[in-house]
């Protein structure tokens, strides 16, 4: 009788020991899975972070390269010959739209401002002096192109847009001493010109304000 009880106790203890070993084995397996999963997640995050950094660097490099590259078809005037005096009287400019010269002491707001009506040249030229790009169009421009340009300008500080009926080109982009003429808003040179000349190296007064000026919409 005592022998059977001893066998029963031994059997129970053996089962308990086996269950403990199974639990320990399961715990080790779960820990291994957790460590492996964590390592995979960390590796993935590191890889994704590296990809984001590389992608951002590539985009930055592309922008710098675009900013340095000449824009095909652009016209250039000698900045040293463009007057920069503040005047209260009308100014006769040699080009339309003007790309520099004497101008009114007050600039046009150029914080992505889209003007539906013509604006005073003498104020817009002051905006160019501050590093803005002035996008203009005449009656030949398709409504869809005007809308697309307005969308581009409205999202970009140091730009402004207005109609100029007298200009020779359908769509023209002007910066201080620089000008580009295109026929369509989707011309790749539009983006190139904006990238290069919005607060570009040609800017006589980099960092000057494009707000708190004249806002005649």
PDB file of C-alpha atoms in Angstrom:
ATOM      1  CA  UNK A   1       0.000   0.000   0.000  1.00  0.00           C
ATOM      2  CA  UNK A   2       2.751   2.401   0.922  1.00  0.00           C
ATOM      3  CA  UNK A   3       4.578   1.435  -2.252  1.00  0.00           C
ATOM      4  CA  UNK A   4       1.571   2.365  -4.423  1.00  0.00           C
ATOM      5  CA  UNK A   5       1.255   5.750  -2.667  1.00  0.00           C
ATOM      6  CA  UNK A   6       4.938   6.353  -3.261  1.00  0.00           C
ATOM      7  CA  UNK A   7       4.564   5.506  -6.936  1.00  0.00           C
ATOM      8  CA  UNK A   8       1.549   7.817  -7.203  1.00  0.00           C
ATOM      9  CA  UNK A   9       3.487  10.686  -5.571  1.00  0.00           C
ATOM     10  CA  UNK A  10       6.460  10.060  -7.833  1.00  0.00           C
ATOM     11  CA  UNK A  11       4.200  10.005 -10.896  1.00  0.00           C
ATOM     12  CA  UNK A  12       2.513  13.259  -9.789  1.00  0.00           C
ATOM     13  CA  UNK A  13       5.834  14.921  -9.197  1.00  0.00           C
ATOM     14  CA  UNK A  14       7.087  13.701 -12.575  1.00  0.00           C
ATOM     15  CA  UNK A  15       4.013  15.212 -14.274  1.00  0.00           C
ATOM     16  CA  UNK A  16       4.484  18.488 -12.400  1.00  0.00           C
ATOM     17  CA  UNK A  17       8.143  18.557 -13.388  1.00  0.00           C
ATOM     18  CA  UNK A  18       7.220  17.857 -16.997  1.00  0.00           C
ATOM     19  CA  UNK A  19       4.633  20.629 -16.953  1.00  0.00           C
ATOM     20  CA  UNK A  20       7.213  23.021 -15.513  1.00  0.00           C
ATOM     21  CA  UNK A  21       9.685  22.069 -18.215  1.00  0.00           C
ATOM     22  CA  UNK A  22       6.992  22.611 -20.843  1.00  0.00           C
ATOM     23  CA  UNK A  23       6.159  26.033 -19.355  1.00  0.00           C
ATOM     24  CA  UNK A  24       9.819  26.971 -19.228  1.00  0.00           C
ATOM     25  CA  UNK A  25      10.302  25.806 -22.803  1.00  0.00           C
ATOM     26  CA  UNK A  26       7.248  27.820 -23.924  1.00  0.00           C
ATOM     27  CA  UNK A  27       8.528  30.890 -22.069  1.00  0.00           C
ATOM     28  CA  UNK A  28      11.928  30.573 -23.726  1.00  0.00           C
ATOM     29  CA  UNK A  29      10.250  30.138 -27.105  1.00  0.00           C
ATOM     30  CA  UNK A  30       8.018  33.185 -26.562  1.00  0.00           C
ATOM     31  CA  UNK A  31      10.998  35.274 -25.423  1.00  0.00           C
ATOM     32  CA  UNK A  32      12.957  34.201 -28.487  1.00  0.00           C
ATOM     33  CA  UNK A  33      10.025  35.104 -30.739  1.00  0.00           C
ATOM     34  CA  UNK A  34       9.626  38.469 -28.977  1.00  0.00           C
ATOM     35  CA  UNK A  35      13.336  39.240 -29.288  1.00  0.00           C
ATOM     36  CA  UNK A  36      13.368  38.216 -32.942  1.00  0.00           C
ATOM     37  CA  UNK A  37      10.245  40.263 -33.668  1.00  0.00           C
ATOM     38  CA  UNK A  38      11.627  43.302 -31.817  1.00  0.00           C
ATOM     39  CA  UNK A  39      14.916  43.007 -33.664  1.00  0.00           C
ATOM     40  CA  UNK A  40      13.068  42.800 -36.970  1.00  0.00           C
ATOM     41  CA  UNK A  41      10.975  45.869 -36.094  1.00  0.00           C
ATOM     42  CA  UNK A  42      14.040  47.847 -34.987  1.00  0.00           C
ATOM     43  CA  UNK A  43      15.908  46.815 -38.128  1.00  0.00           C
ATOM     44  CA  UNK A  44      12.914  47.826 -40.214  1.00  0.00           C
ATOM     45  CA  UNK A  45      12.639  51.188 -38.477  1.00  0.00           C
ATOM     46  CA  UNK A  46      16.346  51.824 -38.907  1.00  0.00           C
ATOM     47  CA  UNK A  47      16.106  50.832 -42.548  1.00  0.00           C
ATOM     48  CA  UNK A  48      13.053  53.042 -43.085  1.00  0.00           C
ATOM     49  CA  UNK A  49      14.720  55.946 -41.290  1.00  0.00           C
ATOM     50  CA  UNK A  50      17.815  55.542 -43.425  1.00  0.00           C
ATOM     51  CA  UNK A  51      15.658  55.401 -46.561  1.00  0.00           C
ATOM     52  CA  UNK A  52      13.840  58.600 -45.533  1.00  0.00           C
ATOM     53  CA  UNK A  53      17.123  60.384 -44.851  1.00  0.00           C
ATOM     54  CA  UNK A  54      18.614  59.217 -48.143  1.00  0.00           C
ATOM     55  CA  UNK A  55      15.456  60.221 -50.010  1.00  0.00           C
ATOM     56  CA  UNK A  56      15.436  63.656 -48.365  1.00  0.00           C
ATOM     57  CA  UNK A  57      19.101  64.120 -49.187  1.00  0.00           C
ATOM     58  CA  UNK A  58      18.497  63.100 -52.808  1.00  0.00           C
ATOM     59  CA  UNK A  59      15.628  65.598 -53.049  1.00  0.00           C
ATOM     60  CA  UNK A  60      17.802  68.318 -51.527  1.00  0.00           C
ATOM     61  CA  UNK A  61      20.640  67.509 -53.916  1.00  0.00           C
ATOM     62  CA  UNK A  62      18.219  67.593 -56.855  1.00  0.00           C
ATOM     63  CA  UNK A  63      16.924  71.018 -55.770  1.00  0.00           C
ATOM     64  CA  UNK A  64      20.462  72.365 -55.428  1.00  0.00           C
ATOM     65  CA  UNK A  65      21.388  71.014 -58.861  1.00  0.00           C
ATOM     66  CA  UNK A  66      18.235  72.535 -60.340  1.00  0.00           C
ATOM     67  CA  UNK A  67      18.989  75.866 -58.674  1.00  0.00           C
ATOM     68  CA  UNK A  68      22.480  75.930 -60.209  1.00  0.00           C
ATOM     69  CA  UNK A  69      21.454  74.835 -63.689  1.00  0.00           C
ATOM     70  CA  UNK A  70      20.580  77.539 -66.236  1.00  0.00           C
ATOM     71  CA  UNK A  71      16.918  77.796 -67.201  1.00  0.00           C
ATOM     72  CA  UNK A  72      16.601  77.316 -70.944  1.00  0.00           C
ATOM     73  CA  UNK A  73      15.263  80.386 -72.734  1.00  0.00           C
ATOM     74  CA  UNK A  74      15.538  82.836 -69.854  1.00  0.00           C
ATOM     75  CA  UNK A  75      16.550  86.443 -70.480  1.00  0.00           C
ATOM     76  CA  UNK A  76      19.036  88.228 -68.255  1.00  0.00           C
ATOM     77  CA  UNK A  77      19.677  91.913 -67.609  1.00  0.00           C
ATOM     78  CA  UNK A  78      22.725  93.380 -65.918  1.00  0.00           C
ATOM     79  CA  UNK A  79      21.617  93.852 -62.324  1.00  0.00           C
ATOM     80  CA  UNK A  80      24.157  96.651 -61.842  1.00  0.00           C
ATOM     81  CA  UNK A  81      22.349  98.725 -64.455  1.00  0.00           C
ATOM     82  CA  UNK A  82      18.922  98.279 -62.877  1.00  0.00           C
ATOM     83  CA  UNK A  83      18.082 101.235 -60.660  1.00  0.00           C
ATOM     84  CA  UNK A  84      17.065 100.642 -57.068  1.00  0.00           C
ATOM     85  CA  UNK A  85      15.955 104.093 -55.999  1.00  0.00           C
ATOM     86  CA  UNK A  86      12.686 104.620 -54.139  1.00  0.00           C
ATOM     87  CA  UNK A  87      10.507 107.031 -56.064  1.00  0.00           C
ATOM     88  CA  UNK A  88       6.953 108.328 -55.718  1.00  0.00           C
ATOM     89  CA  UNK A  89       6.592 109.175 -59.421  1.00  0.00           C
ATOM     90  CA  UNK A  90       5.775 106.833 -62.361  1.00  0.00           C
ATOM     91  CA  UNK A  91       8.677 104.890 -63.861  1.00  0.00           C
ATOM     92  CA  UNK A  92       9.063 103.949 -67.525  1.00  0.00           C
ATOM     93  CA  UNK A  93      10.528 100.466 -67.701  1.00  0.00           C
ATOM     94  CA  UNK A  94      12.318  99.057 -70.741  1.00  0.00           C
ATOM     95  CA  UNK A  95      10.620  95.657 -70.505  1.00  0.00           C
ATOM     96  CA  UNK A  96       7.091  94.418 -69.776  1.00  0.00           C
ATOM     97  CA  UNK A  97       6.717  93.155 -67.122  1.00  0.00           C
ATOM     98  CA  UNK A  98       9.710  94.944 -65.600  1.00  0.00           C
ATOM     99  CA  UNK A  99      12.468  92.897 -63.958  1.00  0.00           C
ATOM    100  CA  UNK A 100      14.009  95.705 -61.923  1.00  0.00           C
ATOM    101  CA  UNK A 101      14.613  99.395 -61.738  1.00  0.00           C
ATOM    102  CA  UNK A 102      13.551 102.315 -59.580  1.00  0.00           C
ATOM    103  CA  UNK A 103      10.346 101.567 -57.707  1.00  0.00           C
ATOM    104  CA  UNK A 104       7.821 102.686 -55.131  1.00  0.00           C
ATOM    105  CA  UNK A 105       8.883 102.476 -51.467  1.00  0.00           C
ATOM    106  CA  UNK A 106       5.985 100.094 -50.819  1.00  0.00           C
ATOM    107  CA  UNK A 107       6.124  96.568 -52.207  1.00  0.00           C
ATOM    108  CA  UNK A 108       3.216  94.403 -53.344  1.00  0.00           C
ATOM    109  CA  UNK A 109       2.432  91.600 -50.939  1.00  0.00           C
ATOM    110  CA  UNK A 110       4.149  88.558 -52.380  1.00  0.00           C
ATOM    111  CA  UNK A 111       3.441  85.813 -49.869  1.00  0.00           C
ATOM    112  CA  UNK A 112       1.828  83.581 -52.492  1.00  0.00           C
ATOM    113  CA  UNK A 113      -0.597  86.374 -53.405  1.00  0.00           C
ATOM    114  CA  UNK A 114      -2.756  85.882 -56.509  1.00  0.00           C
ATOM    115  CA  UNK A 115      -4.170  89.149 -57.870  1.00  0.00           C
ATOM    116  CA  UNK A 116      -7.159  88.906 -60.199  1.00  0.00           C
ATOM    117  CA  UNK A 117      -6.617  92.429 -61.562  1.00  0.00           C
ATOM    118  CA  UNK A 118      -3.522  94.259 -62.853  1.00  0.00           C
ATOM    119  CA  UNK A 119      -1.216  95.603 -60.155  1.00  0.00           C
ATOM    120  CA  UNK A 120       1.098  98.649 -60.168  1.00  0.00           C
ATOM    121  CA  UNK A 121       4.450  97.788 -61.731  1.00  0.00           C
ATOM    122  CA  UNK A 122       6.336 100.161 -59.441  1.00  0.00           C
ATOM    123  CA  UNK A 123       5.174  98.180 -56.420  1.00  0.00           C
ATOM    124  CA  UNK A 124       5.694  94.756 -57.985  1.00  0.00           C
ATOM    125  CA  UNK A 125       9.296  95.634 -58.860  1.00  0.00           C
ATOM    126  CA  UNK A 126       9.923  96.308 -55.177  1.00  0.00           C
ATOM    127  CA  UNK A 127       8.702  92.734 -54.510  1.00  0.00           C
ATOM    128  CA  UNK A 128      11.286  91.440 -56.982  1.00  0.00           C
ATOM    129  CA  UNK A 129      13.946  93.339 -55.060  1.00  0.00           C
ATOM    130  CA  UNK A 130      12.913  91.302 -52.006  1.00  0.00           C
ATOM    131  CA  UNK A 131      13.474  88.041 -53.888  1.00  0.00           C
ATOM    132  CA  UNK A 132       9.980  87.351 -55.196  1.00  0.00           C
ATOM    133  CA  UNK A 133       9.078  85.797 -58.539  1.00  0.00           C
ATOM    134  CA  UNK A 134       6.236  87.550 -60.337  1.00  0.00           C
ATOM    135  CA  UNK A 135       4.081  85.258 -62.497  1.00  0.00           C
ATOM    136  CA  UNK A 136       2.064  87.097 -65.155  1.00  0.00           C
ATOM    137  CA  UNK A 137      -0.212  86.137 -68.039  1.00  0.00           C
ATOM    138  CA  UNK A 138      -2.182  87.758 -70.838  1.00  0.00           C
ATOM    139  CA  UNK A 139      -5.501  86.988 -72.551  1.00  0.00           C
ATOM    140  CA  UNK A 140      -3.932  84.170 -74.597  1.00  0.00           C
ATOM    141  CA  UNK A 141      -3.452  82.032 -71.482  1.00  0.00           C
ATOM    142  CA  UNK A 142      -5.923  79.163 -71.154  1.00  0.00           C
ATOM    143  CA  UNK A 143      -8.162  79.324 -68.064  1.00  0.00           C
ATOM    144  CA  UNK A 144      -6.858  75.933 -66.952  1.00  0.00           C
ATOM    145  CA  UNK A 145      -3.279  77.233 -67.109  1.00  0.00           C
ATOM    146  CA  UNK A 146      -4.203  80.330 -65.126  1.00  0.00           C
ATOM    147  CA  UNK A 147      -5.860  78.144 -62.491  1.00  0.00           C
ATOM    148  CA  UNK A 148      -2.854  75.831 -62.276  1.00  0.00           C
ATOM    149  CA  UNK A 149      -0.440  78.741 -61.933  1.00  0.00           C
ATOM    150  CA  UNK A 150      -2.626  80.294 -59.245  1.00  0.00           C
ATOM    151  CA  UNK A 151      -2.517  77.020 -57.315  1.00  0.00           C
ATOM    152  CA  UNK A 152       1.268  76.917 -57.576  1.00  0.00           C
ATOM    153  CA  UNK A 153       1.736  80.529 -56.518  1.00  0.00           C
ATOM    154  CA  UNK A 154      -0.741  80.404 -53.627  1.00  0.00           C
ATOM    155  CA  UNK A 155       1.309  77.660 -51.963  1.00  0.00           C
ATOM    156  CA  UNK A 156       4.655  79.404 -52.282  1.00  0.00           C
ATOM    157  CA  UNK A 157       5.958  82.344 -50.237  1.00  0.00           C
ATOM    158  CA  UNK A 158       7.875  85.029 -52.141  1.00  0.00           C
ATOM    159  CA  UNK A 159       5.706  84.712 -55.243  1.00  0.00           C
ATOM    160  CA  UNK A 160       2.873  86.786 -56.651  1.00  0.00           C
ATOM    161  CA  UNK A 161       0.699  86.558 -59.729  1.00  0.00           C
ATOM    162  CA  UNK A 162      -1.361  88.998 -61.792  1.00  0.00           C
ATOM    163  CA  UNK A 163      -2.594  89.596 -65.362  1.00  0.00           C
ATOM    164  CA  UNK A 164      -0.537  91.865 -67.628  1.00  0.00           C
ATOM    165  CA  UNK A 165      -2.462  92.474 -70.828  1.00  0.00           C
ATOM    166  CA  UNK A 166       0.410  94.284 -72.580  1.00  0.00           C
ATOM    167  CA  UNK A 167       3.039  91.559 -72.207  1.00  0.00           C
ATOM    168  CA  UNK A 168       4.252  89.804 -75.343  1.00  0.00           C
ATOM    169  CA  UNK A 169       4.359  86.269 -73.952  1.00  0.00           C
ATOM    170  CA  UNK A 170       1.374  84.164 -72.930  1.00  0.00           C
ATOM    171  CA  UNK A 171       2.876  83.361 -69.519  1.00  0.00           C
ATOM    172  CA  UNK A 172       5.927  85.129 -68.112  1.00  0.00           C
ATOM    173  CA  UNK A 173       7.930  84.693 -64.924  1.00  0.00           C
ATOM    174  CA  UNK A 174      10.036  87.599 -63.698  1.00  0.00           C
ATOM    175  CA  UNK A 175      12.689  87.854 -61.002  1.00  0.00           C
ATOM    176  CA  UNK A 176      15.189  90.658 -60.404  1.00  0.00           C
ATOM    177  CA  UNK A 177      17.144  90.824 -63.684  1.00  0.00           C
ATOM    178  CA  UNK A 178      15.633  87.545 -64.969  1.00  0.00           C
ATOM    179  CA  UNK A 179      12.648  86.666 -67.122  1.00  0.00           C
ATOM    180  CA  UNK A 180      11.199  83.550 -68.741  1.00  0.00           C
ATOM    181  CA  UNK A 181       8.396  83.196 -71.283  1.00  0.00           C
ATOM    182  CA  UNK A 182       6.375  79.980 -71.696  1.00  0.00           C
ATOM    183  CA  UNK A 183       3.145  79.018 -73.420  1.00  0.00           C
ATOM    184  CA  UNK A 184       1.761  76.508 -70.912  1.00  0.00           C
ATOM    185  CA  UNK A 185       1.666  76.196 -67.132  1.00  0.00           C
ATOM    186  CA  UNK A 186       2.959  72.614 -67.241  1.00  0.00           C
ATOM    187  CA  UNK A 187       6.217  73.662 -68.929  1.00  0.00           C
ATOM    188  CA  UNK A 188       8.979  72.130 -66.762  1.00  0.00           C
ATOM    189  CA  UNK A 189      10.866  75.425 -66.842  1.00  0.00           C
ATOM    190  CA  UNK A 190       8.215  77.047 -64.638  1.00  0.00           C
ATOM    191  CA  UNK A 191       9.236  74.878 -61.678  1.00  0.00           C
ATOM    192  CA  UNK A 192      12.908  75.330 -62.548  1.00  0.00           C
ATOM    193  CA  UNK A 193      12.593  79.125 -62.609  1.00  0.00           C
ATOM    194  CA  UNK A 194      10.749  79.202 -59.293  1.00  0.00           C
ATOM    195  CA  UNK A 195      13.271  76.880 -57.660  1.00  0.00           C
ATOM    196  CA  UNK A 196      16.197  78.941 -58.867  1.00  0.00           C
ATOM    197  CA  UNK A 197      14.927  82.479 -58.328  1.00  0.00           C
ATOM    198  CA  UNK A 198      12.524  82.494 -55.369  1.00  0.00           C
ATOM    199  CA  UNK A 199      14.864  84.127 -52.838  1.00  0.00           C
ATOM    200  CA  UNK A 200      17.651  83.184 -55.240  1.00  0.00           C
ATOM    201  CA  UNK A 201      21.183  84.470 -55.583  1.00  0.00           C
ATOM    202  CA  UNK A 202      19.971  87.381 -57.749  1.00  0.00           C
ATOM    203  CA  UNK A 203      17.983  88.875 -54.836  1.00  0.00           C
ATOM    204  CA  UNK A 204      19.219  92.381 -53.944  1.00  0.00           C
ATOM    205  CA  UNK A 205      17.588  92.281 -50.493  1.00  0.00           C
ATOM    206  CA  UNK A 206      17.438  88.629 -49.347  1.00  0.00           C
ATOM    207  CA  UNK A 207      15.158  88.031 -46.396  1.00  0.00           C
ATOM    208  CA  UNK A 208      13.230  91.283 -46.813  1.00  0.00           C
ATOM    209  CA  UNK A 209       9.506  91.003 -46.123  1.00  0.00           C
ATOM    210  CA  UNK A 210       6.842  89.954 -48.604  1.00  0.00           C
ATOM    211  CA  UNK A 211       3.994  90.830 -46.244  1.00  0.00           C
ATOM    212  CA  UNK A 212       2.681  94.115 -44.810  1.00  0.00           C
ATOM    213  CA  UNK A 213       2.976  95.722 -48.223  1.00  0.00           C
ATOM    214  CA  UNK A 214       0.331  96.787 -50.753  1.00  0.00           C
ATOM    215  CA  UNK A 215      -2.521  94.311 -51.154  1.00  0.00           C
ATOM    216  CA  UNK A 216      -4.795  95.519 -53.921  1.00  0.00           C
ATOM    217  CA  UNK A 217      -6.824  92.453 -54.828  1.00  0.00           C
TER     218      UNK A 217
END
